[in-house]
Coordinates of C-alpha atoms in Angstrom, one line a residue:
Chain O
M27 CA -3.0 -41.0 34.6
A28 CA -3.7 -42.4 31.1
E29 CA -0.6 -42.6 29.3
V30 CA -1.2 -42.6 25.9
K31 CA 1.3 -42.4 22.2
N32 CA 1.6 -39.4 20.8
K33 CA 2.2 -38.8 17.1
Q34 CA 4.1 -35.5 15.9
V35 CA 5.2 -33.8 13.3
V36 CA 8.5 -32.2 13.7
L37 CA 10.9 -29.8 11.2
K38 CA 14.3 -31.7 11.5
D39 CA 16.3 -28.5 10.6
Y40 CA 15.8 -24.8 9.6
V41 CA 14.7 -24.9 6.1
T42 CA 16.2 -22.7 3.2
G43 CA 14.4 -22.5 0.1
F44 CA 11.8 -24.6 -0.9
L45 CA 10.1 -27.6 1.5
K46 CA 10.8 -31.6 1.1
E47 CA 8.8 -34.0 2.4
S48 CA 12.5 -35.4 3.6
D49 CA 12.6 -31.4 6.4
L50 CA 10.0 -33.1 7.5
D51 CA 10.0 -35.7 10.3
L52 CA 7.3 -38.2 11.9
V53 CA 7.5 -38.6 15.7
E54 CA 6.3 -40.6 18.2
N55 CA 6.0 -39.8 22.4
T56 CA 4.0 -40.6 25.4
I57 CA 1.7 -37.9 26.7
T58 CA 0.0 -38.2 29.9
L59 CA -4.0 -37.4 29.7
K60 CA -3.6 -35.2 33.0
L61 CA -3.0 -31.8 33.2
P62 CA 0.7 -31.5 34.5
E63 CA 2.1 -29.5 37.9
G64 CA 5.1 -27.9 35.8
S65 CA 6.3 -27.2 32.4
N66 CA 5.5 -29.1 28.9
E67 CA 8.4 -27.9 26.7
I68 CA 9.0 -31.6 25.2
L69 CA 10.1 -31.1 21.0
L70 CA 9.0 -28.0 18.8
P71 CA 6.5 -29.9 16.7
L72 CA 4.7 -28.0 14.0
F73 CA 2.0 -25.4 14.2
G74 CA -1.5 -24.9 12.7
Y75 CA -4.4 -24.4 12.8
G76 CA -6.5 -27.4 14.1
V77 CA -10.0 -28.2 15.7
A78 CA -10.3 -30.0 18.6
K79 CA -11.9 -32.3 21.3
V80 CA -10.8 -30.5 24.7
L81 CA -9.9 -33.6 26.7
E82 CA -9.1 -32.3 30.1
S83 CA -8.9 -28.7 31.4
G84 CA -7.7 -26.0 33.6
H85 CA -10.1 -23.5 31.9
P86 CA -12.7 -21.9 33.4
D87 CA -14.1 -21.0 30.0
Y88 CA -13.5 -24.6 28.6
K89 CA -14.5 -28.1 29.6
K90 CA -14.1 -31.2 29.4
G91 CA -16.0 -33.3 25.6
D92 CA -16.4 -29.3 24.1
L93 CA -15.2 -28.7 21.0
V94 CA -12.8 -26.0 19.6
W95 CA -10.7 -24.4 17.3
G96 CA -7.2 -22.3 17.3
F97 CA -3.6 -23.2 17.2
T98 CA -2.7 -26.1 17.6
K99 CA 0.2 -28.4 17.7
W100 CA 0.8 -31.5 14.3
E101 CA 0.3 -34.2 16.7
E102 CA -2.4 -36.5 17.7
Y103 CA -2.8 -35.3 22.0
S104 CA -1.6 -31.4 22.6
L105 CA -1.8 -29.6 25.5
V106 CA -2.1 -26.2 24.7
P107 CA -1.4 -22.8 27.3
S108 CA -4.1 -20.9 28.0
S109 CA -3.0 -18.0 26.8
R110 CA -3.8 -19.8 23.0
I111 CA -6.2 -18.1 22.0
L112 CA -9.1 -20.6 21.3
F113 CA -12.7 -20.3 20.1
K114 CA -15.7 -22.7 21.0
I115 CA -17.4 -24.8 18.4
E116 CA -21.6 -22.9 18.8
H117 CA -22.5 -25.0 15.0
T118 CA -21.6 -28.5 14.9
D119 CA -24.4 -28.5 12.0
V120 CA -22.0 -27.8 9.2
P121 CA -18.4 -30.5 8.4
L122 CA -16.0 -29.4 11.5
S123 CA -13.2 -29.8 8.9
Y124 CA -15.1 -25.8 7.9
Y125 CA -13.7 -24.6 10.9
T126 CA -10.0 -24.8 9.8
G127 CA -11.1 -23.3 6.7
I128 CA -14.3 -21.4 6.0
L129 CA -15.4 -21.3 9.5
G130 CA -11.5 -20.5 10.8
M131 CA -8.7 -18.8 10.4
P132 CA -8.5 -18.8 6.8
G133 CA -12.7 -17.7 6.5
M134 CA -12.3 -15.1 8.9
T135 CA -9.3 -13.9 6.6
A136 CA -11.4 -14.0 3.2
Y137 CA -14.2 -11.5 5.0
A138 CA -11.8 -9.9 6.9
G139 CA -9.6 -8.5 3.9
F140 CA -12.6 -8.2 1.4
F141 CA -14.4 -6.4 3.7
E142 CA -12.9 -4.2 5.9
V143 CA -9.9 -3.7 3.7
G144 CA -11.5 -4.3 0.8
L145 CA -15.0 -1.9 1.5
P146 CA -15.8 -3.9 -2.0
K147 CA -19.2 -1.7 -3.4
K148 CA -21.6 -3.5 -5.9
G149 CA -20.4 -3.2 -9.7
E150 CA -16.6 -3.0 -8.4
K151 CA -14.5 -5.1 -10.7
V152 CA -12.4 -7.9 -8.6
F153 CA -9.4 -10.0 -9.5
V154 CA -8.5 -13.1 -7.2
S155 CA -4.9 -14.9 -7.1
A156 CA -4.5 -18.3 -6.0
A157 CA -8.1 -18.0 -6.6
S158 CA -9.0 -21.4 -5.6
G159 CA -7.1 -21.5 -2.3
A160 CA -8.6 -21.6 1.2
V161 CA -8.7 -18.1 1.2
G162 CA -9.7 -17.4 -2.7
Q163 CA -12.0 -19.6 -3.0
L164 CA -14.3 -17.3 0.1
V165 CA -13.3 -13.9 -1.3
G166 CA -14.3 -15.0 -5.5
Q167 CA -18.4 -15.9 -3.6
F168 CA -18.5 -12.9 -1.6
A169 CA -18.0 -10.4 -4.1
K170 CA -20.8 -12.7 -6.3
L171 CA -22.9 -11.9 -2.9
T172 CA -21.5 -8.7 -2.9
G173 CA -22.6 -7.5 -6.7
C174 CA -18.9 -7.2 -7.9
Y175 CA -17.4 -8.8 -11.2
V176 CA -15.1 -11.6 -9.7
V177 CA -12.2 -13.3 -12.0
G178 CA -10.2 -15.8 -10.8
S179 CA -6.1 -16.5 -11.2
A180 CA -4.8 -20.7 -10.4
G181 CA -2.6 -22.9 -11.4
S182 CA -4.1 -25.7 -13.4
K183 CA -7.1 -26.3 -15.7
D184 CA -8.8 -29.1 -12.9
K185 CA -8.6 -25.8 -10.9
V186 CA -9.7 -23.2 -13.6
D187 CA -12.7 -25.4 -14.1
L188 CA -13.8 -25.1 -10.5
L189 CA -13.6 -21.3 -10.2
K190 CA -15.9 -21.1 -12.9
N191 CA -18.2 -23.8 -12.2
K192 CA -18.0 -24.5 -8.5
F193 CA -17.8 -20.7 -6.9
G194 CA -19.1 -18.7 -9.2
F195 CA -16.8 -17.1 -10.4
D196 CA -17.4 -14.6 -13.8
D197 CA -14.2 -15.7 -15.6
A198 CA -11.0 -16.8 -14.6
F199 CA -7.0 -18.9 -15.8
N200 CA -4.5 -20.0 -15.9
Y201 CA -1.7 -18.2 -14.8
K202 CA 1.5 -21.2 -16.2
E203 CA -0.3 -20.9 -19.6
E204 CA -0.4 -16.5 -19.6
P205 CA 3.2 -15.9 -21.0
D206 CA 2.2 -12.2 -20.9
L207 CA 0.2 -12.0 -17.4
D208 CA -0.3 -8.0 -18.2
A209 CA -2.1 -8.7 -21.2
A210 CA -4.2 -11.4 -20.0
L211 CA -5.6 -8.8 -17.2
K212 CA -6.2 -6.4 -20.2
R213 CA -8.5 -8.9 -22.3
Y214 CA -10.2 -10.2 -18.4
F215 CA -10.4 -6.5 -17.2
P216 CA -10.4 -4.3 -20.0
E217 CA -12.0 -1.1 -17.4
G218 CA -9.2 -1.5 -14.8
I219 CA -9.5 -4.0 -12.0
D220 CA -11.5 -1.7 -8.9
I221 CA -9.9 -4.2 -6.0
Y222 CA -7.2 -7.5 -6.0
F223 CA -7.2 -9.5 -3.4
E224 CA -3.3 -10.3 -3.3
N225 CA -2.2 -13.9 -2.1
V226 CA 1.1 -15.2 -3.7
G227 CA 2.8 -11.5 -4.5
G228 CA 6.1 -10.3 -7.5
K229 CA 5.3 -11.1 -11.5
T230 CA 1.8 -11.1 -11.6
L231 CA 0.8 -7.7 -8.4
D232 CA 3.4 -6.3 -10.7
A233 CA 1.7 -6.8 -14.3
V234 CA -1.8 -6.2 -11.2
L235 CA -0.3 -2.4 -10.3
L236 CA -0.6 -1.6 -14.7
N237 CA -4.3 -2.7 -13.9
M238 CA -5.8 -0.6 -11.3
R239 CA -8.0 1.6 -12.0
V240 CA -8.2 5.2 -9.8
H241 CA -8.8 5.3 -5.8
G242 CA -8.1 0.6 -6.4
R243 CA -7.5 -1.2 -3.9
I244 CA -5.0 -4.1 -2.3
V245 CA -5.9 -6.3 0.0
V246 CA -2.1 -8.1 0.6
C247 CA -3.1 -11.1 2.2
G248 CA 0.3 -13.5 1.4
M249 CA 2.8 -13.3 -1.3
I250 CA 3.3 -17.0 -1.9
S251 CA 5.1 -17.0 -4.5
Q252 CA 7.8 -15.1 -2.7
Y253 CA 7.9 -17.9 0.4
N254 CA 10.5 -19.9 -0.6
R255 CA 13.1 -17.3 -2.6
A256 CA 16.2 -17.1 -0.9
Q257 CA 15.7 -13.4 -2.2
P258 CA 12.3 -12.3 -3.4
E259 CA 11.5 -10.7 -7.4
G260 CA 11.3 -6.7 -7.0
V261 CA 8.2 -5.2 -7.6
T262 CA 8.5 -2.6 -10.6
N263 CA 5.7 -0.8 -11.0
L264 CA 4.5 1.2 -8.1
G265 CA 5.1 4.3 -9.4
N266 CA 1.8 3.3 -10.8
L267 CA 0.3 3.4 -6.9
I268 CA 1.1 7.7 -7.0
M269 CA -0.6 8.6 -10.2
K270 CA -3.8 6.0 -9.5
R271 CA -4.7 6.3 -5.4
I272 CA -4.2 2.7 -5.1
R273 CA -4.3 1.3 -1.3
M274 CA -2.7 -1.6 -1.1
Q275 CA -2.9 -2.1 3.2
G276 CA -1.6 -6.1 4.4
L277 CA -3.8 -7.4 6.8
A278 CA -3.5 -10.6 9.9
V279 CA -6.7 -12.2 11.0
T280 CA -5.8 -12.2 14.4
D281 CA -6.2 -8.1 13.7
Y282 CA -9.8 -9.3 13.2
Y283 CA -10.7 -12.3 15.7
P284 CA -12.7 -10.3 18.0
M285 CA -15.2 -9.8 15.2
Y286 CA -15.6 -13.7 15.1
H287 CA -19.3 -13.8 15.2
K288 CA -19.7 -11.2 12.4
L289 CA -18.3 -14.0 10.3
V290 CA -20.0 -17.1 11.9
E291 CA -23.6 -15.0 11.2
Y292 CA -22.7 -14.3 8.0
V293 CA -21.8 -17.3 6.4
V294 CA -23.5 -20.3 8.4
P295 CA -27.2 -19.2 7.3
K296 CA -25.4 -19.4 3.5
I297 CA -23.8 -22.5 4.0
K298 CA -27.3 -24.0 4.8
E299 CA -29.0 -22.8 2.2
E300 CA -25.9 -23.9 -0.7
K301 CA -25.7 -19.9 -1.1
I302 CA -21.8 -20.4 -0.5
V303 CA -19.7 -24.0 -1.1
Y304 CA -16.3 -24.6 0.7
V305 CA -14.1 -27.4 -1.2
E306 CA -11.6 -29.1 0.8
D307 CA -9.1 -31.4 -0.4
I308 CA -8.6 -34.1 2.9
A309 CA -5.8 -36.3 4.1
E310 CA -6.3 -39.0 5.9
G311 CA -3.5 -39.5 8.9
L312 CA -0.3 -37.2 10.0
E313 CA 1.6 -38.9 8.2
N314 CA 0.3 -38.0 5.4
G315 CA 1.1 -34.3 6.5
P316 CA 5.0 -33.7 5.4
A317 CA 3.7 -34.1 2.1
A318 CA 0.3 -32.1 2.3
L319 CA 2.5 -29.4 3.7
V320 CA 4.9 -29.4 1.2
G321 CA 1.9 -30.0 -1.9
L322 CA 0.7 -26.3 -0.6
F323 CA 3.7 -24.4 -2.3
N324 CA 4.1 -26.1 -5.1
G325 CA -0.2 -25.9 -5.8
R326 CA -0.6 -29.6 -5.9
N327 CA -4.0 -29.2 -3.0
V328 CA -7.3 -28.3 -5.1
G329 CA -9.1 -25.2 -2.2
K330 CA -8.6 -26.2 1.5
Q331 CA -5.7 -29.0 2.3
V332 CA -7.3 -30.2 5.3
L333 CA -5.5 -33.1 7.8
V334 CA -7.7 -35.2 9.2
L335 CA -5.9 -36.3 12.4
A336 CA -9.8 -38.8 14.1
R337 CA -13.3 -37.9 13.1
E338 CA -16.0 -37.6 15.6
Chain J
M28 CA -4.9 45.0 -29.1
A29 CA -1.5 45.2 -27.9
E30 CA 0.7 42.1 -29.4
V31 CA 3.8 41.4 -27.2
K32 CA 6.8 39.5 -27.1
N33 CA 6.7 36.0 -25.0
K34 CA 9.3 34.0 -24.3
Q35 CA 8.7 30.3 -23.5
V36 CA 10.3 27.1 -22.7
V37 CA 9.6 24.0 -24.3
L38 CA 10.7 20.5 -24.6
K39 CA 12.4 19.4 -28.3
D40 CA 11.2 16.2 -28.2
Y41 CA 10.5 13.0 -26.6
V42 CA 12.9 12.2 -23.4
T43 CA 14.1 9.1 -22.0
G44 CA 16.8 9.1 -19.2
F45 CA 17.3 11.8 -17.6
L46 CA 16.7 15.4 -18.9
K47 CA 19.2 17.3 -20.0
E48 CA 19.4 20.7 -20.0
S49 CA 20.3 20.9 -24.6
D50 CA 16.5 18.6 -23.9
L51 CA 15.0 21.5 -23.6
D52 CA 14.5 25.2 -25.7
L53 CA 13.7 29.0 -25.5
V54 CA 11.3 30.4 -27.9
E55 CA 11.0 33.9 -28.7
N56 CA 7.0 34.1 -30.0
T57 CA 4.3 37.5 -29.5
I58 CA 1.2 37.3 -28.4
T59 CA -2.0 38.7 -28.6
L60 CA -3.7 40.2 -25.3
K61 CA -7.0 40.4 -26.1
L62 CA -9.4 36.8 -25.5
P63 CA -9.1 35.4 -29.3
E64 CA -12.3 33.8 -31.6
G65 CA -10.9 30.9 -31.8
S66 CA -8.2 28.3 -30.4
N67 CA -5.4 29.0 -29.9
E68 CA -2.8 25.4 -30.0
I69 CA 0.8 27.0 -30.5
L70 CA 3.1 25.1 -29.9
L71 CA 3.7 22.5 -26.2
P72 CA 6.6 25.3 -23.4
L73 CA 6.1 22.8 -20.5
F74 CA 3.4 23.5 -17.5
G75 CA 3.9 23.3 -13.8
Y76 CA 2.2 25.8 -10.8
G77 CA 2.5 29.3 -10.8
V78 CA 1.1 32.2 -9.8
A79 CA -0.1 35.1 -12.2
K80 CA -1.7 38.0 -12.4
V81 CA -5.8 37.8 -15.3
L82 CA -4.7 40.6 -17.8
E83 CA -7.5 40.2 -19.7
S84 CA -10.7 36.7 -18.1
G85 CA -13.5 35.7 -19.8
H86 CA -15.1 33.8 -16.4
P87 CA -17.2 35.5 -14.8
D88 CA -15.3 34.0 -10.9
Y89 CA -12.1 36.3 -12.5
K90 CA -11.5 40.0 -13.8
K91 CA -8.6 42.1 -14.9
G92 CA -6.2 42.3 -11.9
D93 CA -6.8 38.9 -9.8
L94 CA -3.4 36.6 -8.4
V95 CA -4.1 34.1 -8.8
W96 CA -2.5 30.2 -8.1
G97 CA -3.1 27.3 -10.8
F98 CA -1.5 25.2 -13.3
T99 CA -0.1 26.6 -16.2
K100 CA 2.6 27.2 -19.3
W101 CA 6.3 28.0 -19.0
E102 CA 5.5 31.5 -21.0
E103 CA 5.5 35.2 -20.0
Y104 CA 2.0 34.5 -21.0
S105 CA -0.5 32.5 -20.8
L106 CA -4.1 31.4 -23.2
V107 CA -5.3 29.6 -20.1
P108 CA -8.7 27.6 -20.7
S109 CA -11.4 28.5 -18.3
S110 CA -11.5 24.3 -16.9
R111 CA -8.2 24.5 -15.7
I112 CA -8.4 25.1 -12.3
L113 CA -7.8 28.4 -10.8
F114 CA -7.1 29.6 -7.1
K115 CA -8.0 33.1 -6.9
I116 CA -5.5 34.5 -3.9
E117 CA -6.9 35.6 -0.2
H118 CA -4.1 36.3 1.4
T119 CA -1.5 39.3 -0.9
D120 CA 0.7 40.7 3.2
V121 CA 3.0 36.9 2.5
P122 CA 5.7 36.3 -0.8
L123 CA 3.6 35.2 -3.9
S124 CA 5.8 32.9 -4.2
Y125 CA 4.6 30.8 -1.6
Y126 CA 1.0 29.9 -3.8
T127 CA 4.0 27.5 -5.9
G128 CA 4.7 25.9 -2.2
I129 CA 3.7 26.4 1.3
L130 CA 0.6 28.1 -0.2
G131 CA 0.0 25.8 -2.9
M132 CA 0.3 22.0 -4.6
P133 CA 3.4 20.9 -2.4
G134 CA 1.4 22.8 0.4
M135 CA -1.7 20.9 -0.2
T136 CA 0.3 17.7 -1.4
A137 CA 1.9 17.8 2.7
Y138 CA -0.9 18.7 4.2
A139 CA -3.1 16.1 2.3
G140 CA -0.4 13.6 3.2
F141 CA 0.4 14.1 6.5
F142 CA -2.9 14.9 8.1
E143 CA -5.2 12.8 5.8
V144 CA -3.9 9.6 4.4
G145 CA -0.1 10.2 6.9
L146 CA -3.4 10.2 9.9
P147 CA -0.7 11.3 12.7
K148 CA -0.9 10.6 16.7
K149 CA 0.7 12.8 18.4
G150 CA 4.0 10.5 20.0
E151 CA 4.4 9.0 16.9
K152 CA 7.2 8.4 14.6
V153 CA 7.7 9.5 11.1
F154 CA 10.4 9.8 8.4
V155 CA 10.3 12.0 5.3
S156 CA 12.7 11.2 2.3
A157 CA 13.9 14.4 -0.3
A158 CA 13.6 16.0 3.1
S159 CA 13.9 19.5 2.2
G160 CA 12.7 19.6 -0.9
A161 CA 9.0 21.3 -1.6
V162 CA 6.8 19.0 0.4
G163 CA 9.1 17.6 2.3
Q164 CA 10.5 20.2 4.1
L165 CA 6.2 20.6 5.1
V166 CA 6.1 17.2 6.4
G167 CA 8.8 17.5 8.8
Q168 CA 7.0 20.7 10.3
F169 CA 4.0 19.4 10.1
A170 CA 4.7 16.5 12.0
K171 CA 7.1 18.6 15.1
L172 CA 3.5 20.9 15.8
T173 CA 1.2 17.5 15.4
G174 CA 3.5 16.5 18.3
C175 CA 5.4 13.7 16.6
Y176 CA 9.7 12.7 16.3
V177 CA 10.9 13.0 13.0
V178 CA 13.5 12.6 11.2
G179 CA 14.3 13.0 7.1
S180 CA 17.0 12.4 4.6
A181 CA 18.2 14.5 2.1
G182 CA 21.5 14.7 -0.5
S183 CA 24.1 17.2 1.5
K184 CA 25.6 18.7 4.4
D185 CA 23.7 21.3 3.9
K186 CA 20.9 20.0 3.5
V187 CA 21.1 17.9 6.0
D188 CA 22.3 21.7 8.1
L189 CA 18.9 22.8 7.5
L190 CA 16.5 19.9 8.8
K191 CA 17.9 20.2 12.0
N192 CA 18.6 23.8 12.5
K193 CA 15.8 25.7 10.0
F194 CA 12.9 23.6 9.8
G195 CA 13.3 21.3 14.0
F196 CA 14.0 18.4 12.5
D197 CA 14.9 16.2 15.5
D198 CA 17.2 14.4 13.4
A199 CA 18.9 14.2 9.9
F200 CA 21.3 12.6 8.2
N201 CA 22.8 12.4 4.3
Y202 CA 21.6 8.8 2.2
K203 CA 24.8 9.3 0.6
E204 CA 26.9 8.5 3.1
E205 CA 24.5 5.6 4.3
P206 CA 26.0 2.3 2.4
D207 CA 23.5 0.8 4.7
L208 CA 19.9 2.5 4.9
D209 CA 18.9 -0.6 7.1
A210 CA 21.2 0.1 9.4
A211 CA 20.3 4.4 9.3
L212 CA 17.0 3.6 9.7
K213 CA 17.4 1.1 12.9
R214 CA 20.3 4.1 14.6
Y215 CA 17.2 6.9 14.2
F216 CA 14.3 5.0 15.0
P217 CA 14.6 1.9 16.9
E218 CA 11.7 1.4 18.1
G219 CA 10.9 1.4 14.4
I220 CA 8.3 3.8 12.4
D221 CA 4.8 4.8 12.2
I222 CA 5.1 7.2 9.4
Y223 CA 6.8 7.1 6.4
F224 CA 6.2 9.8 4.4
E225 CA 7.5 8.8 0.5
N226 CA 9.3 11.2 -2.0
V227 CA 12.3 9.1 -3.7
G228 CA 11.1 5.2 -4.1
G229 CA 13.4 2.1 -5.1
K230 CA 15.7 1.1 -2.8
T231 CA 14.5 3.4 -0.1
L232 CA 11.6 2.3 0.1
D233 CA 13.5 -1.1 1.1
A234 CA 15.1 -0.4 3.3
V235 CA 11.4 1.6 5.0
L236 CA 10.0 -1.3 4.9
L237 CA 12.6 -3.0 7.0
N238 CA 12.5 -1.2 9.3
M239 CA 8.2 0.5 10.0
R240 CA 6.3 -0.9 13.1
V241 CA 2.8 -2.4 13.1
H242 CA 0.2 -0.3 11.7
G243 CA 2.6 1.9 10.2
R244 CA 1.5 4.3 7.3
I245 CA 3.5 4.3 4.4
V246 CA 2.5 7.7 2.6
V247 CA 2.9 7.3 -1.8
C248 CA 3.5 11.1 -2.7
G249 CA 7.0 11.4 -4.9
M250 CA 9.3 8.6 -6.6
I251 CA 11.8 10.5 -7.8
S252 CA 14.4 8.2 -7.7
Q253 CA 13.6 5.9 -9.7
Y254 CA 11.3 8.5 -13.0
N255 CA 14.6 8.7 -14.9
R256 CA 15.4 4.6 -14.8
A257 CA 14.7 2.8 -18.3
Q258 CA 13.3 0.6 -15.3
P259 CA 12.9 1.1 -12.2
E260 CA 15.1 -0.4 -9.4
G261 CA 12.7 -3.8 -7.9
V262 CA 11.5 -4.0 -4.2
T263 CA 11.8 -7.1 -2.5
N264 CA 10.3 -6.0 1.1
L265 CA 7.1 -6.2 0.5
G266 CA 6.0 -9.3 2.4
N267 CA 6.4 -6.8 5.5
L268 CA 2.9 -5.2 3.9
I269 CA 0.9 -8.4 6.0
M270 CA 2.4 -9.6 8.8
K271 CA 3.3 -5.2 10.1
R272 CA -0.7 -4.4 8.2
I273 CA 1.1 -1.3 6.6
R274 CA -1.6 0.6 4.7
M275 CA 0.2 1.6 2.0
Q276 CA -1.2 5.2 -0.3
G277 CA -0.5 6.3 -3.5
L278 CA -2.2 10.2 -3.9
A279 CA -2.8 12.8 -6.3
V280 CA -2.8 16.8 -4.6
T281 CA -6.1 16.8 -7.2
D282 CA -8.1 15.1 -5.2
Y283 CA -8.3 17.0 -2.3
Y284 CA -8.5 21.3 -3.8
P285 CA -12.1 21.0 -2.4
M286 CA -10.1 21.2 0.6
Y287 CA -7.8 24.6 -0.2
H288 CA -9.3 26.1 2.8
K289 CA -8.6 24.2 4.9
L290 CA -4.1 24.7 4.1
V291 CA -5.1 28.0 4.3
E292 CA -6.4 28.5 7.9
Y293 CA -3.9 25.5 8.9
V294 CA -0.5 27.5 7.3
V295 CA -1.1 30.9 6.8
P296 CA -1.2 32.2 10.5
K297 CA 1.5 29.9 11.5
I298 CA 3.6 31.7 9.1
K299 CA 2.7 35.3 10.3
E300 CA 3.5 33.5 13.8
E301 CA 6.3 32.6 12.1
K302 CA 5.9 28.7 13.7
I303 CA 6.5 27.9 10.4
V304 CA 8.9 28.3 8.0
Y305 CA 9.3 28.0 4.0
V306 CA 12.7 28.2 2.4
E307 CA 13.1 28.8 -1.6
D308 CA 15.3 28.2 -4.1
I309 CA 14.8 30.5 -6.8
A310 CA 16.5 31.4 -10.2
E311 CA 15.5 34.5 -12.0
G312 CA 14.5 34.3 -15.7
L313 CA 12.2 32.4 -18.1
E314 CA 15.8 31.7 -19.4
N315 CA 17.5 29.9 -16.4
G316 CA 14.7 27.9 -16.0
P317 CA 15.8 24.9 -18.4
A318 CA 18.9 24.3 -15.8
A319 CA 17.0 24.5 -12.4
L320 CA 14.1 22.3 -13.3
V321 CA 17.1 19.6 -15.5
G322 CA 19.0 20.3 -11.3
L323 CA 15.6 18.9 -9.7
F324 CA 16.6 15.6 -10.8
N325 CA 20.4 15.7 -9.0
G326 CA 19.0 17.5 -6.2
R327 CA 20.8 20.9 -6.7
N328 CA 18.0 22.6 -5.6
V329 CA 17.3 23.2 -1.7
G330 CA 14.4 24.5 -1.1
K331 CA 11.1 24.0 -3.1
Q332 CA 12.5 25.6 -6.8
V333 CA 11.4 28.4 -7.2
L334 CA 11.6 30.7 -11.2
V335 CA 10.2 34.5 -10.9
L336 CA 9.4 35.4 -14.5
A337 CA 7.9 39.7 -13.1
R338 CA 7.6 41.0 -10.1
E339 CA 4.3 42.5 -8.7

């Protein structure tokens, strides 16, 4: 009955406003690498989507040595309740970290959001905010593969370069250099926007609403600009929904997990044929997790932020 | 070639903020009751949906004596371009004024908004704002006929009584007596709202967003509380769209005119069997039009505001 040291990242207390590294603690516990008889309530490590290897299993669907991805804790070793969704990894000839991104939750979010909620048609005009992020970079590439015109916004010159030169967006701009977002959108979309893939909320949404086309669709995936505000920015242009018959729809990725095989079928061949690329920002070691997490909220990461705890 | 006097209501100038009666003028012109050879640009009378009788027609689908409804000017006699949608009235055994309401644009709005955009299911919980108005009173009755639970809000005790005792809403409240709309909605919808039929916008929408159920739908029909504001109220709770997977969709009734026959088939028998009632607030004479119009924006009307210029 091996007992090993187990590092964990825990939240010290409830956080208001922006998360700071000092709100997080790295602690070290021990864990017994054997299924316990009773409960395993210990601490409250942070949760997130991760890739892991099964060390022991009481569940008939998973056996020792299986690689899985799903909702895990921020710790080196985890006891996972059988009720929690874990997907077995079938394709191991792509980087395993992709199962936290393009082949994981963000991939499924981009796929379901763009295709199932956005219902794109060839030739339509697509705008993506936070476009170089874990989800946005995929939405842009899916849009190009569908024959759409796609423009992305991001928060630095490097990210804008990535959008244009690596992900194949038709155009891209740095929103921090656009004091008048409405005017910027009118420049990139003189005929208006058919599909807006919403990752940021607030003022961006307000400017987009002024530039949507009749029967446009707004896929509401995230509103990261609003998450750390005590009081969200008010959105004032919702009246545009009426005359333009806009459909604005939120999505939660968990609704679409039953169709996860469709993402795998669509994406894996395209990764191998290099028709889709995926950019990750990799931090090594649990001790660098807090800084990486905080970095997400001020846009420090470029591409999907991944934290590596161990390698195969 | 009969030339007759023709009263018209015209707008004196562009209006900002609330419309006042003094912004409108009643003018008297003459009109020749014969099709002119050339153009007929004269003044700019207000437009609205009306019922009229054809006096002369150069269009093969309409002949002298036909009753029609559609987009008309605020004047006693109108020359209507052939491009403008006019529906011929087939059923004359219901009040002709109904073709400005339950059998006209508001009826089609309620029908398409509730059934086609709202996609209601038996047993669902429905909230309607401005519920005693031209559209709202129908949405509530359609909801009851579909087996839903429906609550309406309105701005006076008389209107609330109407909702409960005449239109058969399960419950109703006066929003002016509810300083905390969120708390009011939690009282009427302890399990949350499946369908919100949005007629008002602003603070009401913000409170509703907090009380929507997972996979709820918001049918955006109007935002009358915002129309006269120089700066609309900001809506801050849109983040709820994501986790609750809410679909919020605007509608423009013109998209649904091709299915107008479905409204007639659904509604006419129910009017005759008294399974649906329709309340109108009738003003007589074009000279009372300006006051009636202004009254819409401060809720003076009870039910669909109709202006009668002539009777059959």
